[in-house]
Coordinates of C-alpha atoms and ligand atoms in Angstrom, one line a residue:
M290 CA -6.2 19.0 -1.6
K291 CA -5.7 21.7 -4.1
E292 CA -7.8 24.8 -3.7
F293 CA -11.2 23.8 -5.1
D294 CA -14.7 25.1 -4.5
L295 CA -16.5 21.9 -3.4
S296 CA -19.9 23.6 -3.3
I297 CA -20.2 23.8 -7.1
L298 CA -20.1 20.0 -7.3
T299 CA -23.0 19.3 -5.0
E300 CA -26.2 20.1 -7.0
P301 CA -25.2 18.2 -10.1
L302 CA -24.0 15.3 -8.0
L303 CA -27.2 15.0 -6.0
E304 CA -29.4 15.3 -9.1
W305 CA -27.4 12.6 -10.8
Y306 CA -27.6 10.4 -7.7
E307 CA -31.3 10.7 -7.4
K308 CA -31.7 9.4 -10.9
N309 CA -29.0 6.8 -10.9
K310 CA -28.6 5.3 -7.5
R311 CA -28.6 1.5 -7.4
T312 CA -31.1 -0.5 -5.3
L313 CA -28.9 -2.3 -2.8
P314 CA -30.0 -4.5 0.2
W315 CA -28.4 -2.2 2.8
R316 CA -30.1 0.9 1.3
E317 CA -33.5 -0.7 2.1
C318 CA -34.5 -0.6 5.8
V319 CA -31.4 1.6 6.7
S320 CA -30.2 1.1 10.2
P321 CA -26.9 1.9 11.8
Y322 CA -26.1 -1.8 12.2
R323 CA -26.9 -2.6 8.5
V324 CA -24.8 0.3 7.4
W325 CA -21.9 -0.9 9.6
V326 CA -22.0 -4.5 8.3
S327 CA -22.3 -3.4 4.7
E328 CA -19.5 -0.9 4.9
I329 CA -17.1 -3.4 6.5
M330 CA -17.9 -6.0 3.8
L331 CA -17.6 -3.4 1.0
Q332 CA -14.1 -2.5 2.1
Q333 CA -12.9 -5.8 0.8
T334 CA -15.3 -7.0 -1.9
R335 CA -17.3 -5.7 -4.9
V336 CA -20.9 -4.7 -4.4
E337 CA -22.3 -7.7 -6.4
A338 CA -20.3 -10.2 -4.4
V339 CA -21.2 -8.6 -1.1
K340 CA -25.0 -8.9 -1.6
P341 CA -25.5 -12.6 -0.8
F342 CA -23.0 -12.4 2.1
F343 CA -24.9 -9.4 3.5
E344 CA -28.3 -11.1 3.3
R345 CA -27.0 -14.3 5.0
F346 CA -25.1 -12.4 7.7
T347 CA -28.0 -10.1 8.6
N348 CA -30.6 -12.9 8.4
R349 CA -28.6 -14.9 11.0
L350 CA -27.3 -11.9 13.0
P351 CA -30.0 -9.2 12.6
D352 CA -28.8 -6.9 15.3
I353 CA -25.9 -5.9 17.6
R354 CA -26.9 -8.3 20.4
S355 CA -26.9 -11.3 18.1
L356 CA -23.5 -10.3 16.7
A357 CA -22.1 -9.8 20.2
E358 CA -23.4 -13.3 21.3
C359 CA -22.5 -15.3 18.2
P360 CA -20.0 -18.2 18.8
E361 CA -16.7 -17.5 17.1
D362 CA -16.7 -20.6 14.8
E363 CA -20.1 -19.7 13.5
L364 CA -19.1 -16.0 13.1
L365 CA -16.0 -17.0 11.0
K366 CA -18.2 -19.4 9.0
L367 CA -20.6 -16.6 8.2
W368 CA -17.6 -14.5 7.0
E369 CA -16.0 -17.4 5.1
G370 CA -14.9 -16.2 1.6
L371 CA -14.8 -12.5 2.5
G372 CA -11.3 -12.6 3.8
Y373 CA -9.8 -10.2 6.4
Y374 CA -11.3 -12.2 9.2
N375 CA -9.9 -9.8 11.8
R376 CA -12.5 -7.3 10.6
V377 CA -15.4 -9.5 11.7
R378 CA -13.6 -10.3 15.0
N379 CA -13.3 -6.6 15.6
M380 CA -16.9 -6.1 14.8
Q381 CA -17.8 -8.6 17.4
K382 CA -15.6 -6.8 20.0
A383 CA -17.2 -3.5 19.1
A384 CA -20.7 -5.1 19.3
I385 CA -19.9 -6.3 22.9
Q386 CA -18.7 -2.8 23.7
V387 CA -21.9 -1.3 22.3
M388 CA -24.0 -3.7 24.4
E389 CA -22.1 -2.9 27.6
E390 CA -21.7 0.9 27.1
Y391 CA -24.4 2.1 24.8
E392 CA -27.4 -0.1 25.5
G393 CA -27.1 -1.9 22.2
M394 CA -27.4 1.2 20.0
L395 CA -24.4 2.3 17.8
P396 CA -23.6 5.8 18.8
A397 CA -24.5 8.6 16.4
D398 CA -21.6 10.7 17.3
Y399 CA -18.6 10.5 14.9
E400 CA -15.9 10.9 17.5
T401 CA -17.6 8.3 19.8
L402 CA -17.8 5.8 16.9
L403 CA -14.1 6.2 16.3
H404 CA -13.4 4.7 19.8
L405 CA -15.1 1.4 18.8
K406 CA -12.8 -1.5 17.9
G407 CA -12.2 -1.7 14.1
I408 CA -14.0 1.5 13.3
G409 CA -11.8 4.1 11.5
S410 CA -12.7 7.5 10.1
Y411 CA -14.3 6.1 6.9
T412 CA -16.7 3.7 8.7
A413 CA -17.5 6.2 11.5
G414 CA -18.3 8.8 8.8
A415 CA -20.5 6.3 6.8
I416 CA -22.5 5.2 9.9
A417 CA -22.9 8.7 11.3
S418 CA -23.9 10.2 7.9
I419 CA -25.9 7.4 6.3
A420 CA -27.8 6.2 9.3
Y421 CA -28.0 9.4 11.4
E422 CA -27.7 12.2 8.8
K423 CA -24.7 13.8 10.6
P424 CA -22.7 16.1 8.4
V425 CA -19.4 14.2 8.4
P426 CA -17.4 12.8 5.5
A427 CA -16.8 9.2 4.6
V428 CA -13.6 9.2 2.5
D429 CA -12.6 6.0 0.7
G430 CA -10.5 5.3 -2.3
N431 CA -13.5 6.1 -4.6
V432 CA -13.9 9.5 -3.1
L433 CA -10.2 10.3 -3.3
R434 CA -10.1 9.2 -6.9
I435 CA -13.0 11.4 -8.1
L436 CA -12.0 14.5 -6.1
T437 CA -8.3 14.4 -7.2
R438 CA -9.5 14.1 -10.8
V439 CA -12.1 16.8 -10.6
A440 CA -9.6 19.1 -8.9
E441 CA -6.7 17.8 -10.9
D442 CA -4.6 17.2 -7.7
D443 CA -1.5 15.1 -8.2
T444 CA -0.8 14.4 -4.5
D445 CA -0.2 10.7 -3.7
I446 CA -3.6 9.4 -2.4
M447 CA -1.9 6.7 -0.4
K448 CA -0.5 9.2 2.0
A449 CA -2.5 9.2 5.3
S450 CA -1.9 13.0 5.6
F451 CA -3.6 13.6 2.3
R452 CA -6.6 11.6 3.2
K453 CA -6.8 13.5 6.5
Q454 CA -6.6 16.8 4.7
V455 CA -9.5 15.8 2.3
E456 CA -11.5 14.6 5.3
L457 CA -11.0 18.0 7.0
Q458 CA -11.9 19.9 3.8
L459 CA -15.1 17.9 3.3
M460 CA -16.0 18.2 7.0
E461 CA -15.6 21.9 6.9
Y462 CA -17.8 22.1 3.8
M463 CA -20.5 19.8 5.1
Q464 CA -20.7 21.8 8.3
S465 CA -20.9 25.2 6.5
E466 CA -23.9 27.3 5.5
A467 CA -23.5 26.2 1.9
F468 CA -24.4 22.7 2.8
V469 CA -27.5 23.5 4.9
G470 CA -30.6 21.7 3.7
K471 CA -28.6 18.9 1.9
S472 CA -28.7 15.3 3.0
P473 CA -25.3 14.1 4.3
A474 CA -26.4 10.5 3.7
D475 CA -27.2 11.2 0.0
Y476 CA -24.1 13.3 -0.4
N477 CA -21.6 10.7 0.8
Q478 CA -23.4 7.9 -1.0
A479 CA -23.5 9.9 -4.2
L480 CA -19.7 10.5 -4.0
M481 CA -19.1 6.7 -3.5
E482 CA -21.6 5.8 -6.2
L483 CA -20.0 8.1 -8.7
G484 CA -16.6 6.6 -8.1
A485 CA -18.0 3.0 -8.2
T486 CA -20.1 3.4 -11.4
V487 CA -18.8 6.3 -13.5
C488 CA -15.3 7.6 -12.6
L489 CA -14.0 4.0 -12.5
P490 CA -10.8 2.9 -10.9
N491 CA -9.6 0.6 -13.8
G492 CA -10.1 1.5 -17.4
A493 CA -11.4 4.7 -18.8
P494 CA -14.0 6.6 -16.8
N495 CA -17.4 7.2 -18.4
C496 CA -17.0 11.0 -18.5
Q497 CA -20.0 11.4 -20.9
E498 CA -22.3 10.1 -18.0
C499 CA -20.6 12.2 -15.4
P500 CA -22.5 15.1 -13.7
W501 CA -19.1 16.9 -13.3
R502 CA -18.0 16.6 -16.9
E503 CA -18.1 20.4 -17.5
L504 CA -16.3 21.1 -14.1
C505 CA -13.7 18.4 -14.2
Q506 CA -10.2 19.9 -14.4
A507 CA -8.5 16.5 -15.3
R508 CA -10.9 16.1 -18.2
K509 CA -10.4 19.7 -19.3
N510 CA -6.6 19.3 -19.3
N511 CA -6.5 15.8 -20.6
S512 CA -4.8 14.4 -17.5
I513 CA -7.4 11.7 -16.4
S514 CA -5.1 8.8 -17.1
E515 CA -2.4 10.2 -14.8
L516 CA -4.8 10.6 -11.8
P517 CA -5.0 9.6 -9.1
V518 CA -1.3 9.4 -8.2
K519 CA -0.7 6.3 -6.1
A520 CA 2.6 5.2 -4.7
K521 CA 3.4 1.6 -5.6
A522 CA 2.6 -0.8 -2.8
K523 CA 5.4 -2.9 -1.4
Q524 CA 6.0 -6.1 -3.3
R525 CA 4.3 -9.1 -1.8
R526 CA 6.3 -11.8 -0.1
I527 CA 6.1 -15.1 -2.0
E528 CA 5.5 -18.2 0.1
K529 CA 5.6 -21.7 -1.4
R530 CA 3.3 -24.2 0.3
T531 CA 2.3 -27.8 -0.2
V532 CA -1.4 -28.6 0.6
F533 CA -2.7 -32.0 1.4
V534 CA -6.2 -33.3 0.8
I535 CA -6.0 -36.4 3.1
R536 CA -9.0 -38.7 2.9
D537 CA -9.9 -41.9 4.6
G538 CA -12.8 -42.7 2.2
E539 CA -15.6 -40.4 3.3
R540 CA -13.8 -38.1 5.7
V541 CA -11.2 -35.5 5.1
A542 CA -8.5 -34.2 7.4
I543 CA -8.6 -30.5 8.5
R544 CA -7.0 -28.7 11.4
K545 CA -7.5 -25.4 13.2
R546 CA -5.0 -22.6 12.6
P547 CA -3.2 -21.0 15.5
K548 CA -5.1 -18.2 17.4
K549 CA -2.7 -15.5 16.1
G550 CA -1.3 -14.5 12.8
L551 CA -2.6 -15.0 9.2
L552 CA -6.1 -16.6 9.0
A553 CA -6.0 -17.0 12.8
G554 CA -8.5 -19.5 14.3
L555 CA -9.8 -20.7 10.9
Y556 CA -9.8 -24.3 9.7
E557 CA -7.5 -25.4 6.9
L558 CA -6.3 -28.3 4.9
P559 CA -3.0 -29.6 6.3
N560 CA -0.2 -27.8 4.6
V561 CA 3.6 -27.2 5.0
E562 CA 6.1 -24.7 3.8
G563 CA 7.9 -25.4 0.6
H564 CA 7.1 -27.5 -2.5
L565 CA 7.5 -31.1 -1.6
S566 CA 8.3 -33.9 -4.1
Q567 CA 5.9 -36.9 -4.1
E568 CA 8.4 -38.9 -2.0
E569 CA 8.7 -36.0 0.5
A570 CA 4.9 -35.6 0.6
L571 CA 4.5 -39.3 1.3
L572 CA 7.1 -39.1 4.1
Y573 CA 5.2 -36.2 5.6
V574 CA 1.9 -38.2 5.7
K575 CA 3.7 -41.1 7.3
E576 CA 5.2 -38.8 9.9
Q577 CA 1.7 -37.9 11.0
S578 CA 1.3 -41.7 11.9
L579 CA -0.9 -42.2 8.9
S580 CA -0.8 -45.1 6.4
P581 CA -1.1 -43.8 2.9
I582 CA -2.7 -46.1 0.2
R583 CA -2.5 -43.8 -2.8
I584 CA -1.1 -40.4 -3.6
Q585 CA -2.0 -38.1 -6.5
K586 CA -0.5 -34.8 -7.5
L587 CA -3.0 -32.0 -7.8
P588 CA -2.8 -28.9 -10.0
E589 CA -0.9 -25.9 -8.7
A590 CA -2.8 -22.9 -7.4
K591 CA -2.1 -19.5 -5.9
H592 CA -3.8 -17.2 -3.5
I593 CA -3.0 -13.5 -3.0
F594 CA -3.3 -12.0 0.5
S595 CA -2.6 -8.3 1.1
H596 CA 1.1 -8.8 1.9
V597 CA 1.8 -12.5 1.0
E598 CA 1.2 -14.6 -2.1
W599 CA 0.9 -18.3 -1.5
Q600 CA 2.1 -20.4 -4.4
M601 CA 0.7 -23.9 -3.7
Q602 CA 1.0 -27.3 -5.0
G603 CA -1.2 -30.1 -3.7
Y604 CA -1.5 -33.8 -3.1
A605 CA -4.6 -35.9 -2.7
V606 CA -3.7 -38.8 -0.4
L607 CA -6.0 -41.7 0.4
I608 CA -5.2 -43.2 3.8
E609 CA -6.3 -46.2 5.8
E610 CA -8.7 -45.2 8.6
P611 CA -6.6 -43.7 11.4
E612 CA -6.6 -45.9 14.4
Q613 CA -6.6 -43.1 17.0
I614 CA -7.3 -39.4 17.0
Q615 CA -4.2 -37.7 15.5
S616 CA -3.3 -34.1 15.1
F617 CA -6.0 -33.6 12.5
L618 CA -9.7 -33.4 12.7
Y619 CA -11.5 -35.9 10.4
V620 CA -14.8 -34.5 9.1
E621 CA -17.3 -35.5 6.4
A622 CA -17.1 -33.2 3.5
V623 CA -20.6 -32.0 3.9
T624 CA -20.0 -31.2 7.6
S625 CA -17.0 -29.2 6.9
E626 CA -19.0 -27.2 4.3
Q627 CA -21.6 -26.4 6.9
L628 CA -19.6 -26.0 10.1
Y629 CA -16.0 -25.2 9.6
A630 CA -14.8 -21.9 8.2
I631 CA -12.1 -22.7 5.6
P632 CA -10.5 -19.7 4.0
A633 CA -10.8 -19.0 0.3
A634 CA -7.1 -19.6 0.0
F635 CA -7.9 -23.3 -0.1
A636 CA -10.8 -23.0 -2.6
A637 CA -8.8 -24.7 -5.5
Y638 CA -8.2 -27.8 -3.3
A639 CA -11.5 -27.8 -1.5
K640 CA -13.2 -29.0 -4.6
F641 CA -11.1 -32.2 -4.3
M642 CA -12.9 -32.6 -0.9
G643 CA -16.2 -32.3 -2.8
I644 CA -17.2 -29.0 -1.2
K645 CA -17.4 -25.4 -2.1
I646 CA -16.2 -22.7 0.2
G647 CA -16.7 -18.9 0.6
Q648 CA -17.7 -17.0 -2.5
E649 CA -17.8 -20.1 -4.6
R650 CA -21.0 -21.1 -3.0
F651 CA -22.6 -17.8 -3.8
L652 CA -21.2 -16.9 -7.1
D653 CA -21.8 -19.7 -9.5
V654 CA -18.3 -19.6 -10.9
D655 CA -15.6 -22.1 -11.0
T656 CA -12.8 -20.3 -9.0
S657 CA -10.5 -23.1 -9.8
E658 CA -10.2 -21.6 -13.3
I659 CA -9.2 -18.3 -11.7
L660 CA -6.9 -19.8 -9.1
L661 CA -5.2 -22.5 -11.0
R662 CA -2.3 -21.4 -13.1
Ligands
LIG723 S1 -15.4 14.0 -15.8 FE1 -14.5 12.0 -16.0 S2 -12.6 12.0 -14.9 FE2 -13.8 13.8 -14.3 S3 -14.8 13.2 -12.5 FE3 -16.2 12.8 -14.1 S4 -15.9 10.7 -14.8 FE4 -14.1 11.3 -13.5

């Protein structure tokens, strides 16, 4: 990052944080495990949305041992709606490693944490600093945004080399004489908090509220709207799919996804590639050795993953009770809501099963309005 004296930012930042920090569940009863869970959840979802997930997850799995021993289906169910399911799978692998090699305690050492599955420099820094007060940085998108603005640095923040450079600069500063007596936990959380609540990612930042307003080079030179510089992400691949809500009265057909690939190991509504006409959809159902009684077209929906966008159309199909166990699993709607992790990609169609999945259950919003075109 551009030559900039980081030490001049610290006092105003910590004073501001002391007065403005939010009360958050993971900031009460701080433990390495709780910091870890919250940081992984926060990498993918807003603070407000994470709160109920965090409470539910840590109530059911209060420590590393319970996470290490949790059956996979239940683990995925607890994560349902948060997306990026590999993250929770990696957490479990790391928890098993911690049980075997560190007597169930997450290590305090930054470098050792980096060797655990799924823990990168940001998470290692967050655990070591917030839970153990180690002077190491935790650099996420918020931190990159506020530092490039305050220093008026126009390097592309998507470059891994730039992130590494910022981490090294912060590491050097946090381990220098100038930082002695300061709390690494407060410092890192204050940086994140400023990015999340004042120097906002979308829309205009609240510079009037900012403790750095007199120091900020981007504000001084009127370049805030140009920073941070972010190379455009690759365009998402569009995938058309047809989704089936197949019911035989009370029960609905679901199936388990393959062990590898997108949404691996989760449950889903049957679906096929392409947009099928009503006749083609009926044929598909018959090919599964099912006897359709009625078919109804459902509204279109879309779901955005990091690299793919699903554009879906759906059919609700009422069938005669299947004579033998077919390729699908037939479950009562309420059972599927309680036991089977169905990814949020199907939220728009899950309501035709009479269930809510993922965030819908926690946030009292009708995601169908968001998802349906
Ligand atoms: S003064 Fe404005 S642009 Fe600069 S760091 Fe603060 S909120 Fe961000």
